[in-house]
JSON list of C-alpha atoms in Angstrom, two decimals:
[
{"chain": "A", "resi": 194, "resn": "UNK", "atom": "CA", "xyz": [0.00, 0.00, 0.00]},
{"chain": "A", "resi": 195, "resn": "UNK", "atom": "CA", "xyz": [1.28, 3.46, -0.89]},
{"chain": "A", "resi": 196, "resn": "UNK", "atom": "CA", "xyz": [2.16, 5.64, 2.07]},
{"chain": "A", "resi": 197, "resn": "UNK", "atom": "CA", "xyz": [0.63, 9.09, 2.53]},
{"chain": "A", "resi": 198, "resn": "UNK", "atom": "CA", "xyz": [3.28, 11.82, 2.60]},
{"chain": "A", "resi": 199, "resn": "UNK", "atom": "CA", "xyz": [2.50, 15.35, 3.75]},
{"chain": "A", "resi": 200, "resn": "UNK", "atom": "CA", "xyz": [4.23, 17.63, 1.26]},
{"chain": "A", "resi": 201, "resn": "UNK", "atom": "CA", "xyz": [3.09, 20.89, 2.85]},
{"chain": "A", "resi": 202, "resn": "UNK", "atom": "CA", "xyz": [0.39, 21.73, 5.36]},
{"chain": "A", "resi": 203, "resn": "UNK", "atom": "CA", "xyz": [-0.74, 24.93, 7.02]},
{"chain": "A", "resi": 204, "resn": "UNK", "atom": "CA", "xyz": [-3.99, 26.74, 7.82]},
{"chain": "A", "resi": 205, "resn": "UNK", "atom": "CA", "xyz": [-4.65, 27.78, 4.22]},
{"chain": "A", "resi": 206, "resn": "UNK", "atom": "CA", "xyz": [-3.88, 24.61, 2.28]},
{"chain": "A", "resi": 207, "resn": "UNK", "atom": "CA", "xyz": [-2.37, 21.14, 2.40]},
{"chain": "A", "resi": 208, "resn": "UNK", "atom": "CA", "xyz": [-0.80, 18.89, -0.21]},
{"chain": "A", "resi": 209, "resn": "UNK", "atom": "CA", "xyz": [-0.55, 15.12, 0.26]},
{"chain": "A", "resi": 210, "resn": "UNK", "atom": "CA", "xyz": [1.24, 12.58, -1.92]},
{"chain": "A", "resi": 211, "resn": "UNK", "atom": "CA", "xyz": [-0.10, 9.05, -2.33]},
{"chain": "A", "resi": 212, "resn": "UNK", "atom": "CA", "xyz": [2.08, 7.12, -4.74]},
{"chain": "A", "resi": 213, "resn": "UNK", "atom": "CA", "xyz": [2.19, 9.12, -7.96]},
{"chain": "A", "resi": 214, "resn": "UNK", "atom": "CA", "xyz": [-0.86, 11.22, -7.08]},
{"chain": "A", "resi": 215, "resn": "UNK", "atom": "CA", "xyz": [-0.88, 14.57, -5.32]},
{"chain": "A", "resi": 216, "resn": "UNK", "atom": "CA", "xyz": [-4.01, 15.63, -3.45]},
{"chain": "A", "resi": 217, "resn": "UNK", "atom": "CA", "xyz": [-4.28, 19.38, -2.91]},
{"chain": "A", "resi": 218, "resn": "UNK", "atom": "CA", "xyz": [-6.80, 20.66, -0.36]},
{"chain": "A", "resi": 219, "resn": "UNK", "atom": "CA", "xyz": [-7.34, 24.42, -0.39]},
{"chain": "A", "resi": 220, "resn": "UNK", "atom": "CA", "xyz": [-9.49, 26.50, 1.94]},
{"chain": "A", "resi": 221, "resn": "UNK", "atom": "CA", "xyz": [-9.96, 28.98, -0.92]},
{"chain": "A", "resi": 222, "resn": "UNK", "atom": "CA", "xyz": [-11.77, 26.93, -3.55]},
{"chain": "A", "resi": 223, "resn": "UNK", "atom": "CA", "xyz": [-11.15, 29.54, -6.25]},
{"chain": "A", "resi": 224, "resn": "UNK", "atom": "CA", "xyz": [-7.42, 28.78, -6.16]},
{"chain": "A", "resi": 225, "resn": "UNK", "atom": "CA", "xyz": [-7.86, 25.20, -7.37]},
{"chain": "A", "resi": 226, "resn": "UNK", "atom": "CA", "xyz": [-10.05, 26.53, -10.17]},
{"chain": "A", "resi": 227, "resn": "UNK", "atom": "CA", "xyz": [-7.34, 29.00, -11.17]},
{"chain": "A", "resi": 228, "resn": "UNK", "atom": "CA", "xyz": [-4.78, 26.21, -11.08]},
{"chain": "A", "resi": 229, "resn": "UNK", "atom": "CA", "xyz": [-6.75, 23.98, -13.44]},
{"chain": "A", "resi": 230, "resn": "UNK", "atom": "CA", "xyz": [-7.44, 26.82, -15.88]},
{"chain": "A", "resi": 231, "resn": "UNK", "atom": "CA", "xyz": [-3.88, 28.10, -15.82]},
{"chain": "A", "resi": 232, "resn": "UNK", "atom": "CA", "xyz": [-2.40, 24.66, -16.50]},
{"chain": "A", "resi": 233, "resn": "UNK", "atom": "CA", "xyz": [-4.75, 24.23, -19.44]},
{"chain": "A", "resi": 234, "resn": "UNK", "atom": "CA", "xyz": [-3.57, 27.54, -20.93]},
{"chain": "A", "resi": 235, "resn": "UNK", "atom": "CA", "xyz": [0.16, 27.40, -20.14]},
{"chain": "A", "resi": 236, "resn": "UNK", "atom": "CA", "xyz": [2.39, 26.43, -23.11]},
{"chain": "A", "resi": 237, "resn": "UNK", "atom": "CA", "xyz": [4.87, 24.60, -20.87]},
{"chain": "A", "resi": 238, "resn": "UNK", "atom": "CA", "xyz": [4.86, 21.10, -19.31]},
{"chain": "A", "resi": 239, "resn": "UNK", "atom": "CA", "xyz": [2.36, 20.88, -16.43]},
{"chain": "A", "resi": 240, "resn": "UNK", "atom": "CA", "xyz": [0.93, 18.05, -14.30]},
{"chain": "A", "resi": 241, "resn": "UNK", "atom": "CA", "xyz": [-2.00, 16.03, -15.58]},
{"chain": "A", "resi": 242, "resn": "UNK", "atom": "CA", "xyz": [-5.26, 16.82, -13.78]},
{"chain": "A", "resi": 243, "resn": "UNK", "atom": "CA", "xyz": [-6.81, 13.52, -12.65]},
{"chain": "A", "resi": 244, "resn": "UNK", "atom": "CA", "xyz": [-9.97, 14.88, -11.04]},
{"chain": "A", "resi": 245, "resn": "UNK", "atom": "CA", "xyz": [-11.30, 17.85, -9.13]},
{"chain": "A", "resi": 246, "resn": "UNK", "atom": "CA", "xyz": [-13.91, 17.85, -6.40]},
{"chain": "A", "resi": 247, "resn": "UNK", "atom": "CA", "xyz": [-13.66, 21.16, -4.50]},
{"chain": "A", "resi": 248, "resn": "UNK", "atom": "CA", "xyz": [-11.88, 21.74, -2.24]},
{"chain": "A", "resi": 249, "resn": "UNK", "atom": "CA", "xyz": [-9.70, 18.81, -3.43]},
{"chain": "A", "resi": 250, "resn": "UNK", "atom": "CA", "xyz": [-7.67, 18.66, -6.63]},
{"chain": "A", "resi": 251, "resn": "UNK", "atom": "CA", "xyz": [-5.91, 15.46, -7.69]},
{"chain": "A", "resi": 252, "resn": "UNK", "atom": "CA", "xyz": [-2.96, 15.74, -10.08]},
{"chain": "A", "resi": 253, "resn": "UNK", "atom": "CA", "xyz": [-0.35, 13.30, -11.33]},
{"chain": "A", "resi": 254, "resn": "UNK", "atom": "CA", "xyz": [3.27, 13.60, -10.29]},
{"chain": "A", "resi": 255, "resn": "UNK", "atom": "CA", "xyz": [5.62, 14.98, -12.93]},
{"chain": "A", "resi": 256, "resn": "UNK", "atom": "CA", "xyz": [8.82, 13.10, -13.77]},
{"chain": "A", "resi": 257, "resn": "UNK", "atom": "CA", "xyz": [12.25, 14.32, -12.77]},
{"chain": "A", "resi": 258, "resn": "UNK", "atom": "CA", "xyz": [13.49, 16.22, -9.74]},
{"chain": "A", "resi": 259, "resn": "UNK", "atom": "CA", "xyz": [13.05, 19.78, -8.52]},
{"chain": "A", "resi": 260, "resn": "UNK", "atom": "CA", "xyz": [15.49, 22.36, -9.83]},
{"chain": "A", "resi": 261, "resn": "UNK", "atom": "CA", "xyz": [16.58, 22.96, -6.24]},
{"chain": "A", "resi": 262, "resn": "UNK", "atom": "CA", "xyz": [15.47, 24.07, -2.81]},
{"chain": "A", "resi": 263, "resn": "UNK", "atom": "CA", "xyz": [15.76, 27.39, -1.03]},
{"chain": "A", "resi": 264, "resn": "UNK", "atom": "CA", "xyz": [18.60, 27.30, 1.47]},
{"chain": "A", "resi": 265, "resn": "UNK", "atom": "CA", "xyz": [20.43, 24.44, -0.27]},
{"chain": "A", "resi": 266, "resn": "UNK", "atom": "CA", "xyz": [22.91, 24.41, -3.17]},
{"chain": "A", "resi": 267, "resn": "UNK", "atom": "CA", "xyz": [21.28, 23.36, -6.43]},
{"chain": "A", "resi": 268, "resn": "UNK", "atom": "CA", "xyz": [22.73, 20.29, -8.10]},
{"chain": "A", "resi": 269, "resn": "UNK", "atom": "CA", "xyz": [21.03, 21.15, -11.41]},
{"chain": "A", "resi": 270, "resn": "UNK", "atom": "CA", "xyz": [23.31, 21.99, -14.32]},
{"chain": "A", "resi": 271, "resn": "UNK", "atom": "CA", "xyz": [23.66, 25.50, -15.77]},
{"chain": "A", "resi": 272, "resn": "UNK", "atom": "CA", "xyz": [21.88, 24.14, -18.85]},
{"chain": "A", "resi": 273, "resn": "UNK", "atom": "CA", "xyz": [18.92, 23.08, -16.71]},
{"chain": "A", "resi": 274, "resn": "UNK", "atom": "CA", "xyz": [18.70, 26.57, -15.21]},
{"chain": "A", "resi": 275, "resn": "UNK", "atom": "CA", "xyz": [18.87, 28.03, -18.71]},
{"chain": "A", "resi": 276, "resn": "UNK", "atom": "CA", "xyz": [16.10, 25.66, -19.81]},
{"chain": "A", "resi": 277, "resn": "UNK", "atom": "CA", "xyz": [14.00, 26.96, -16.92]},
{"chain": "A", "resi": 278, "resn": "UNK", "atom": "CA", "xyz": [14.59, 30.49, -18.17]},
{"chain": "A", "resi": 279, "resn": "UNK", "atom": "CA", "xyz": [13.52, 29.48, -21.69]},
{"chain": "A", "resi": 280, "resn": "UNK", "atom": "CA", "xyz": [10.33, 27.85, -20.35]},
{"chain": "A", "resi": 281, "resn": "UNK", "atom": "CA", "xyz": [9.49, 30.98, -18.36]},
{"chain": "A", "resi": 282, "resn": "UNK", "atom": "CA", "xyz": [10.00, 33.12, -21.46]},
{"chain": "A", "resi": 283, "resn": "UNK", "atom": "CA", "xyz": [7.61, 30.86, -23.39]},
{"chain": "A", "resi": 284, "resn": "UNK", "atom": "CA", "xyz": [5.02, 31.32, -20.66]},
{"chain": "A", "resi": 285, "resn": "UNK", "atom": "CA", "xyz": [5.47, 35.09, -20.57]},
{"chain": "A", "resi": 286, "resn": "UNK", "atom": "CA", "xyz": [5.04, 35.30, -24.35]},
{"chain": "A", "resi": 287, "resn": "UNK", "atom": "CA", "xyz": [1.75, 33.34, -24.27]},
{"chain": "A", "resi": 288, "resn": "UNK", "atom": "CA", "xyz": [-1.68, 35.01, -24.58]},
{"chain": "A", "resi": 289, "resn": "UNK", "atom": "CA", "xyz": [-2.79, 36.57, -21.31]},
{"chain": "A", "resi": 290, "resn": "UNK", "atom": "CA", "xyz": [-5.24, 34.74, -19.06]},
{"chain": "A", "resi": 291, "resn": "UNK", "atom": "CA", "xyz": [-8.31, 36.87, -18.27]},
{"chain": "A", "resi": 292, "resn": "UNK", "atom": "CA", "xyz": [-7.59, 37.24, -14.54]},
{"chain": "A", "resi": 293, "resn": "UNK", "atom": "CA", "xyz": [-4.90, 38.96, -12.41]},
{"chain": "A", "resi": 294, "resn": "UNK", "atom": "CA", "xyz": [-2.32, 36.87, -10.60]},
{"chain": "A", "resi": 295, "resn": "UNK", "atom": "CA", "xyz": [-0.23, 37.21, -7.48]},
{"chain": "A", "resi": 296, "resn": "UNK", "atom": "CA", "xyz": [2.48, 38.94, -9.49]},
{"chain": "A", "resi": 297, "resn": "UNK", "atom": "CA", "xyz": [-0.03, 41.47, -10.75]},
{"chain": "A", "resi": 298, "resn": "UNK", "atom": "CA", "xyz": [-0.51, 43.67, -7.71]},
{"chain": "A", "resi": 299, "resn": "UNK", "atom": "CA", "xyz": [-0.21, 47.37, -8.51]},
{"chain": "A", "resi": 300, "resn": "UNK", "atom": "CA", "xyz": [2.77, 49.43, -7.30]},
{"chain": "A", "resi": 301, "resn": "UNK", "atom": "CA", "xyz": [0.46, 51.35, -4.94]},
{"chain": "A", "resi": 302, "resn": "UNK", "atom": "CA", "xyz": [-0.93, 48.17, -3.38]},
{"chain": "A", "resi": 303, "resn": "UNK", "atom": "CA", "xyz": [2.56, 46.69, -3.01]},
{"chain": "A", "resi": 304, "resn": "UNK", "atom": "CA", "xyz": [3.91, 49.89, -1.47]},
{"chain": "A", "resi": 305, "resn": "UNK", "atom": "CA", "xyz": [1.13, 49.88, 1.13]},
{"chain": "A", "resi": 306, "resn": "UNK", "atom": "CA", "xyz": [1.75, 46.19, 1.94]},
{"chain": "A", "resi": 307, "resn": "UNK", "atom": "CA", "xyz": [5.47, 46.83, 2.15]},
{"chain": "A", "resi": 308, "resn": "UNK", "atom": "CA", "xyz": [5.06, 49.75, 4.55]},
{"chain": "A", "resi": 309, "resn": "UNK", "atom": "CA", "xyz": [2.85, 47.66, 6.82]},
{"chain": "A", "resi": 310, "resn": "UNK", "atom": "CA", "xyz": [5.20, 44.68, 6.88]},
{"chain": "A", "resi": 311, "resn": "UNK", "atom": "CA", "xyz": [8.30, 46.81, 7.43]},
{"chain": "A", "resi": 312, "resn": "UNK", "atom": "CA", "xyz": [6.62, 48.53, 10.38]},
{"chain": "A", "resi": 313, "resn": "UNK", "atom": "CA", "xyz": [5.65, 45.15, 11.84]},
{"chain": "A", "resi": 314, "resn": "UNK", "atom": "CA", "xyz": [9.14, 43.69, 11.42]},
{"chain": "A", "resi": 315, "resn": "UNK", "atom": "CA", "xyz": [10.78, 46.61, 13.23]},
{"chain": "A", "resi": 316, "resn": "UNK", "atom": "CA", "xyz": [8.10, 47.23, 15.89]},
{"chain": "A", "resi": 317, "resn": "UNK", "atom": "CA", "xyz": [8.14, 43.57, 16.93]},
{"chain": "A", "resi": 318, "resn": "UNK", "atom": "CA", "xyz": [11.92, 43.30, 16.90]},
{"chain": "A", "resi": 319, "resn": "UNK", "atom": "CA", "xyz": [11.88, 40.57, 14.25]},
{"chain": "A", "resi": 320, "resn": "UNK", "atom": "CA", "xyz": [14.58, 42.23, 12.14]},
{"chain": "A", "resi": 321, "resn": "UNK", "atom": "CA", "xyz": [17.00, 45.12, 12.78]},
{"chain": "A", "resi": 322, "resn": "UNK", "atom": "CA", "xyz": [15.76, 48.52, 11.63]},
{"chain": "A", "resi": 323, "resn": "UNK", "atom": "CA", "xyz": [18.80, 49.16, 9.41]},
{"chain": "A", "resi": 324, "resn": "UNK", "atom": "CA", "xyz": [18.29, 45.85, 7.60]},
{"chain": "A", "resi": 325, "resn": "UNK", "atom": "CA", "xyz": [14.62, 46.63, 6.98]},
{"chain": "A", "resi": 326, "resn": "UNK", "atom": "CA", "xyz": [15.33, 50.22, 5.92]},
{"chain": "A", "resi": 327, "resn": "UNK", "atom": "CA", "xyz": [18.03, 49.23, 3.44]},
{"chain": "A", "resi": 328, "resn": "UNK", "atom": "CA", "xyz": [15.90, 46.53, 1.83]},
{"chain": "A", "resi": 329, "resn": "UNK", "atom": "CA", "xyz": [12.87, 48.84, 1.75]},
{"chain": "A", "resi": 330, "resn": "UNK", "atom": "CA", "xyz": [15.03, 51.21, -0.32]},
{"chain": "A", "resi": 331, "resn": "UNK", "atom": "CA", "xyz": [16.14, 48.42, -2.64]},
{"chain": "A", "resi": 332, "resn": "UNK", "atom": "CA", "xyz": [12.53, 47.19, -3.00]},
{"chain": "A", "resi": 333, "resn": "UNK", "atom": "CA", "xyz": [11.49, 50.57, -4.41]},
{"chain": "A", "resi": 334, "resn": "UNK", "atom": "CA", "xyz": [13.01, 49.47, -7.71]},
{"chain": "A", "resi": 335, "resn": "UNK", "atom": "CA", "xyz": [10.23, 46.92, -8.23]},
{"chain": "A", "resi": 336, "resn": "UNK", "atom": "CA", "xyz": [7.48, 49.52, -7.73]},
{"chain": "A", "resi": 337, "resn": "UNK", "atom": "CA", "xyz": [7.22, 50.74, -11.30]},
{"chain": "A", "resi": 338, "resn": "UNK", "atom": "CA", "xyz": [4.88, 50.34, -14.30]},
{"chain": "A", "resi": 339, "resn": "UNK", "atom": "CA", "xyz": [5.13, 47.01, -16.11]},
{"chain": "A", "resi": 340, "resn": "UNK", "atom": "CA", "xyz": [3.60, 45.32, -19.13]},
{"chain": "A", "resi": 341, "resn": "UNK", "atom": "CA", "xyz": [1.32, 42.42, -18.13]},
{"chain": "A", "resi": 342, "resn": "UNK", "atom": "CA", "xyz": [2.53, 38.91, -18.93]},
{"chain": "A", "resi": 343, "resn": "UNK", "atom": "CA", "xyz": [1.18, 35.41, -18.28]},
{"chain": "A", "resi": 344, "resn": "UNK", "atom": "CA", "xyz": [2.92, 34.75, -14.97]},
{"chain": "A", "resi": 345, "resn": "UNK", "atom": "CA", "xyz": [3.11, 31.67, -12.76]},
{"chain": "A", "resi": 346, "resn": "UNK", "atom": "CA", "xyz": [2.95, 33.81, -9.63]},
{"chain": "A", "resi": 347, "resn": "UNK", "atom": "CA", "xyz": [4.79, 31.39, -7.29]},
{"chain": "A", "resi": 348, "resn": "UNK", "atom": "CA", "xyz": [7.70, 30.15, -9.38]},
{"chain": "A", "resi": 349, "resn": "UNK", "atom": "CA", "xyz": [9.84, 28.76, -6.57]},
{"chain": "A", "resi": 350, "resn": "UNK", "atom": "CA", "xyz": [12.60, 26.39, -7.66]},
{"chain": "A", "resi": 351, "resn": "UNK", "atom": "CA", "xyz": [10.79, 23.53, -5.92]},
{"chain": "A", "resi": 352, "resn": "UNK", "atom": "CA", "xyz": [7.99, 24.03, -8.44]},
{"chain": "A", "resi": 353, "resn": "UNK", "atom": "CA", "xyz": [10.21, 23.50, -11.51]},
{"chain": "A", "resi": 354, "resn": "UNK", "atom": "CA", "xyz": [11.15, 19.90, -12.36]},
{"chain": "A", "resi": 355, "resn": "UNK", "atom": "CA", "xyz": [13.97, 18.74, -14.59]},
{"chain": "A", "resi": 356, "resn": "UNK", "atom": "CA", "xyz": [15.36, 15.50, -16.02]},
{"chain": "A", "resi": 357, "resn": "UNK", "atom": "CA", "xyz": [18.94, 16.15, -17.01]},
{"chain": "A", "resi": 358, "resn": "UNK", "atom": "CA", "xyz": [18.88, 19.46, -18.84]},
{"chain": "A", "resi": 359, "resn": "UNK", "atom": "CA", "xyz": [15.19, 19.28, -19.81]},
{"chain": "A", "resi": 360, "resn": "UNK", "atom": "CA", "xyz": [12.19, 20.83, -18.06]},
{"chain": "A", "resi": 361, "resn": "UNK", "atom": "CA", "xyz": [9.68, 18.06, -17.36]},
{"chain": "A", "resi": 362, "resn": "UNK", "atom": "CA", "xyz": [7.01, 20.01, -15.51]},
{"chain": "A", "resi": 363, "resn": "UNK", "atom": "CA", "xyz": [6.08, 23.16, -13.64]},
{"chain": "A", "resi": 364, "resn": "UNK", "atom": "CA", "xyz": [3.67, 22.68, -10.73]},
{"chain": "A", "resi": 365, "resn": "UNK", "atom": "CA", "xyz": [1.50, 24.74, -8.32]},
{"chain": "A", "resi": 366, "resn": "UNK", "atom": "CA", "xyz": [-0.33, 27.23, -10.56]},
{"chain": "A", "resi": 367, "resn": "UNK", "atom": "CA", "xyz": [-2.86, 28.57, -8.04]},
{"chain": "A", "resi": 368, "resn": "UNK", "atom": "CA", "xyz": [-1.30, 32.07, -8.05]},
{"chain": "A", "resi": 369, "resn": "UNK", "atom": "CA", "xyz": [-1.05, 32.32, -11.86]},
{"chain": "A", "resi": 370, "resn": "UNK", "atom": "CA", "xyz": [-2.49, 35.16, -13.91]},
{"chain": "A", "resi": 371, "resn": "UNK", "atom": "CA", "xyz": [-1.53, 38.49, -15.40]},
{"chain": "A", "resi": 372, "resn": "UNK", "atom": "CA", "xyz": [1.52, 39.95, -13.69]},
{"chain": "A", "resi": 373, "resn": "UNK", "atom": "CA", "xyz": [5.02, 41.35, -13.81]},
{"chain": "A", "resi": 374, "resn": "UNK", "atom": "CA", "xyz": [7.35, 39.03, -15.72]},
{"chain": "A", "resi": 375, "resn": "UNK", "atom": "CA", "xyz": [10.32, 39.99, -13.56]},
{"chain": "A", "resi": 376, "resn": "UNK", "atom": "CA", "xyz": [8.44, 38.84, -10.45]},
{"chain": "A", "resi": 377, "resn": "UNK", "atom": "CA", "xyz": [8.58, 35.28, -11.83]},
{"chain": "A", "resi": 378, "resn": "UNK", "atom": "CA", "xyz": [12.28, 35.52, -12.65]},
{"chain": "A", "resi": 379, "resn": "UNK", "atom": "CA", "xyz": [13.04, 36.92, -9.20]},
{"chain": "A", "resi": 380, "resn": "UNK", "atom": "CA", "xyz": [11.02, 34.20, -7.46]},
{"chain": "A", "resi": 381, "resn": "UNK", "atom": "CA", "xyz": [12.82, 31.49, -9.45]},
{"chain": "A", "resi": 382, "resn": "UNK", "atom": "CA", "xyz": [16.27, 32.82, -8.51]},
{"chain": "A", "resi": 383, "resn": "UNK", "atom": "CA", "xyz": [15.55, 33.93, -4.91]},
{"chain": "A", "resi": 384, "resn": "UNK", "atom": "CA", "xyz": [18.44, 32.72, -2.76]},
{"chain": "A", "resi": 385, "resn": "UNK", "atom": "CA", "xyz": [20.24, 31.40, -5.85]},
{"chain": "A", "resi": 386, "resn": "UNK", "atom": "CA", "xyz": [21.77, 34.54, -7.27]},
{"chain": "A", "resi": 387, "resn": "UNK", "atom": "CA", "xyz": [24.64, 32.49, -8.68]},
{"chain": "A", "resi": 388, "resn": "UNK", "atom": "CA", "xyz": [22.22, 31.03, -11.27]},
{"chain": "A", "resi": 389, "resn": "UNK", "atom": "CA", "xyz": [20.65, 34.32, -12.36]},
{"chain": "A", "resi": 390, "resn": "UNK", "atom": "CA", "xyz": [22.94, 34.63, -15.40]},
{"chain": "A", "resi": 391, "resn": "UNK", "atom": "CA", "xyz": [21.99, 31.12, -16.56]},
{"chain": "A", "resi": 392, "resn": "UNK", "atom": "CA", "xyz": [18.27, 31.86, -16.24]},
{"chain": "A", "resi": 393, "resn": "UNK", "atom": "CA", "xyz": [18.59, 35.17, -18.08]},
{"chain": "A", "resi": 394, "resn": "UNK", "atom": "CA", "xyz": [20.63, 33.50, -20.85]},
{"chain": "A", "resi": 395, "resn": "UNK", "atom": "CA", "xyz": [17.85, 30.96, -21.33]},
{"chain": "A", "resi": 396, "resn": "UNK", "atom": "CA", "xyz": [15.19, 33.66, -21.11]},
{"chain": "A", "resi": 397, "resn": "UNK", "atom": "CA", "xyz": [16.79, 35.13, -24.20]},
{"chain": "A", "resi": 398, "resn": "UNK", "atom": "CA", "xyz": [16.14, 38.84, -23.83]},
{"chain": "A", "resi": 399, "resn": "UNK", "atom": "CA", "xyz": [17.52, 41.73, -21.84]},
{"chain": "A", "resi": 400, "resn": "UNK", "atom": "CA", "xyz": [16.03, 42.09, -18.38]},
{"chain": "A", "resi": 401, "resn": "UNK", "atom": "CA", "xyz": [16.63, 44.73, -15.72]},
{"chain": "A", "resi": 402, "resn": "UNK", "atom": "CA", "xyz": [18.72, 42.93, -13.12]},
{"chain": "A", "resi": 403, "resn": "UNK", "atom": "CA", "xyz": [18.26, 45.75, -10.63]},
{"chain": "A", "resi": 404, "resn": "UNK", "atom": "CA", "xyz": [14.49, 45.18, -10.74]},
{"chain": "A", "resi": 405, "resn": "UNK", "atom": "CA", "xyz": [15.00, 41.45, -10.11]},
{"chain": "A", "resi": 406, "resn": "UNK", "atom": "CA", "xyz": [17.18, 42.30, -7.10]},
{"chain": "A", "resi": 407, "resn": "UNK", "atom": "CA", "xyz": [14.50, 44.73, -5.94]},
{"chain": "A", "resi": 408, "resn": "UNK", "atom": "CA", "xyz": [11.93, 41.93, -6.13]},
{"chain": "A", "resi": 409, "resn": "UNK", "atom": "CA", "xyz": [14.20, 39.72, -4.01]},
{"chain": "A", "resi": 410, "resn": "UNK", "atom": "CA", "xyz": [14.08, 42.34, -1.25]},
{"chain": "A", "resi": 411, "resn": "UNK", "atom": "CA", "xyz": [10.37, 43.03, -1.69]},
{"chain": "A", "resi": 412, "resn": "UNK", "atom": "CA", "xyz": [9.32, 39.39, -1.71]},
{"chain": "A", "resi": 413, "resn": "UNK", "atom": "CA", "xyz": [11.47, 38.61, 1.32]},
{"chain": "A", "resi": 414, "resn": "UNK", "atom": "CA", "xyz": [10.20, 41.58, 3.35]},
{"chain": "A", "resi": 415, "resn": "UNK", "atom": "CA", "xyz": [6.60, 40.66, 2.55]},
{"chain": "A", "resi": 416, "resn": "UNK", "atom": "CA", "xyz": [7.18, 36.98, 3.29]},
{"chain": "A", "resi": 417, "resn": "UNK", "atom": "CA", "xyz": [8.88, 36.89, 6.69]},
{"chain": "A", "resi": 418, "resn": "UNK", "atom": "CA", "xyz": [5.78, 37.34, 8.85]},
{"chain": "A", "resi": 419, "resn": "UNK", "atom": "CA", "xyz": [3.67, 34.88, 6.82]},
{"chain": "A", "resi": 420, "resn": "UNK", "atom": "CA", "xyz": [6.41, 32.26, 6.99]},
{"chain": "A", "resi": 421, "resn": "UNK", "atom": "CA", "xyz": [6.84, 32.63, 10.74]},
{"chain": "A", "resi": 422, "resn": "UNK", "atom": "CA", "xyz": [3.08, 32.49, 11.38]},
{"chain": "A", "resi": 423, "resn": "UNK", "atom": "CA", "xyz": [2.67, 29.38, 9.21]},
{"chain": "A", "resi": 424, "resn": "UNK", "atom": "CA", "xyz": [5.45, 27.32, 10.76]},
{"chain": "A", "resi": 425, "resn": "UNK", "atom": "CA", "xyz": [8.28, 27.99, 8.30]},
{"chain": "A", "resi": 426, "resn": "UNK", "atom": "CA", "xyz": [11.73, 29.38, 9.10]},
{"chain": "A", "resi": 427, "resn": "UNK", "atom": "CA", "xyz": [12.84, 32.41, 7.07]},
{"chain": "A", "resi": 428, "resn": "UNK", "atom": "CA", "xyz": [15.95, 32.60, 9.30]},
{"chain": "A", "resi": 429, "resn": "UNK", "atom": "CA", "xyz": [17.30, 29.26, 8.04]},
{"chain": "A", "resi": 430, "resn": "UNK", "atom": "CA", "xyz": [20.64, 29.54, 6.19]},
{"chain": "A", "resi": 431, "resn": "UNK", "atom": "CA", "xyz": [20.21, 30.77, 2.63]},
{"chain": "A", "resi": 432, "resn": "UNK", "atom": "CA", "xyz": [16.55, 31.68, 3.10]},
{"chain": "A", "resi": 433, "resn": "UNK", "atom": "CA", "xyz": [14.68, 35.01, 3.16]},
{"chain": "A", "resi": 434, "resn": "UNK", "atom": "CA", "xyz": [16.54, 36.74, 5.99]},
{"chain": "A", "resi": 435, "resn": "UNK", "atom": "CA", "xyz": [19.90, 35.84, 4.43]},
{"chain": "A", "resi": 436, "resn": "UNK", "atom": "CA", "xyz": [18.61, 37.24, 1.12]},
{"chain": "A", "resi": 437, "resn": "UNK", "atom": "CA", "xyz": [17.86, 40.51, 2.93]},
{"chain": "A", "resi": 438, "resn": "UNK", "atom": "CA", "xyz": [21.30, 40.54, 4.58]},
{"chain": "A", "resi": 439, "resn": "UNK", "atom": "CA", "xyz": [22.96, 40.10, 1.18]},
{"chain": "A", "resi": 440, "resn": "UNK", "atom": "CA", "xyz": [21.66, 43.55, 0.15]},
{"chain": "A", "resi": 441, "resn": "UNK", "atom": "CA", "xyz": [23.59, 45.27, 2.95]}
]
């Protein structure tokens, strides 16, 4: 009998693996709907949807292994990172889905969220004021007009699977929609700055590296409280707090 493995679990959602099947349970039923629609539209390898009965979505496992993991060195080749960049470019060039995604928040909305999180981090003594202030300054670079693209919205390296130098699947599309293309590239390379050049080479067009670095600071500042409150550790080596420290 196949064992049940808890992949991730917190108050908002849980993902279980049973053999080659992933069961995703989401408190927000609209997210599983977005995931199914986005995978149907995306011109890149995605998991096969087996069935959906809200709030549960069953999908097949994709072959290969994850590109890497935040806080750990990636064993994937430079060619695999470049292939990830090429796949992201293909996604960004696709026709837009008709809904906004996580990477599509306006500069004004992001600025307000950023101010609130920075105040919380300093007031509660979670991070030093100088670290927060410096990264708040860096994050300003991401708060600018952008042309909407079809974005994944949560393109962590654990969501990109490879076999050798080939991309075999991209998973977890519940945050997909119209958004800032550089948000995806920044999410993919967060904590793995050494692979940014490979990703950009595969992406195949000039990108503003300062904006990607700004997104690293912005995403990390916005993420620390959520991670702490949901049982994750942003202070682990190589994770969000180390990303913030690298901007000093």
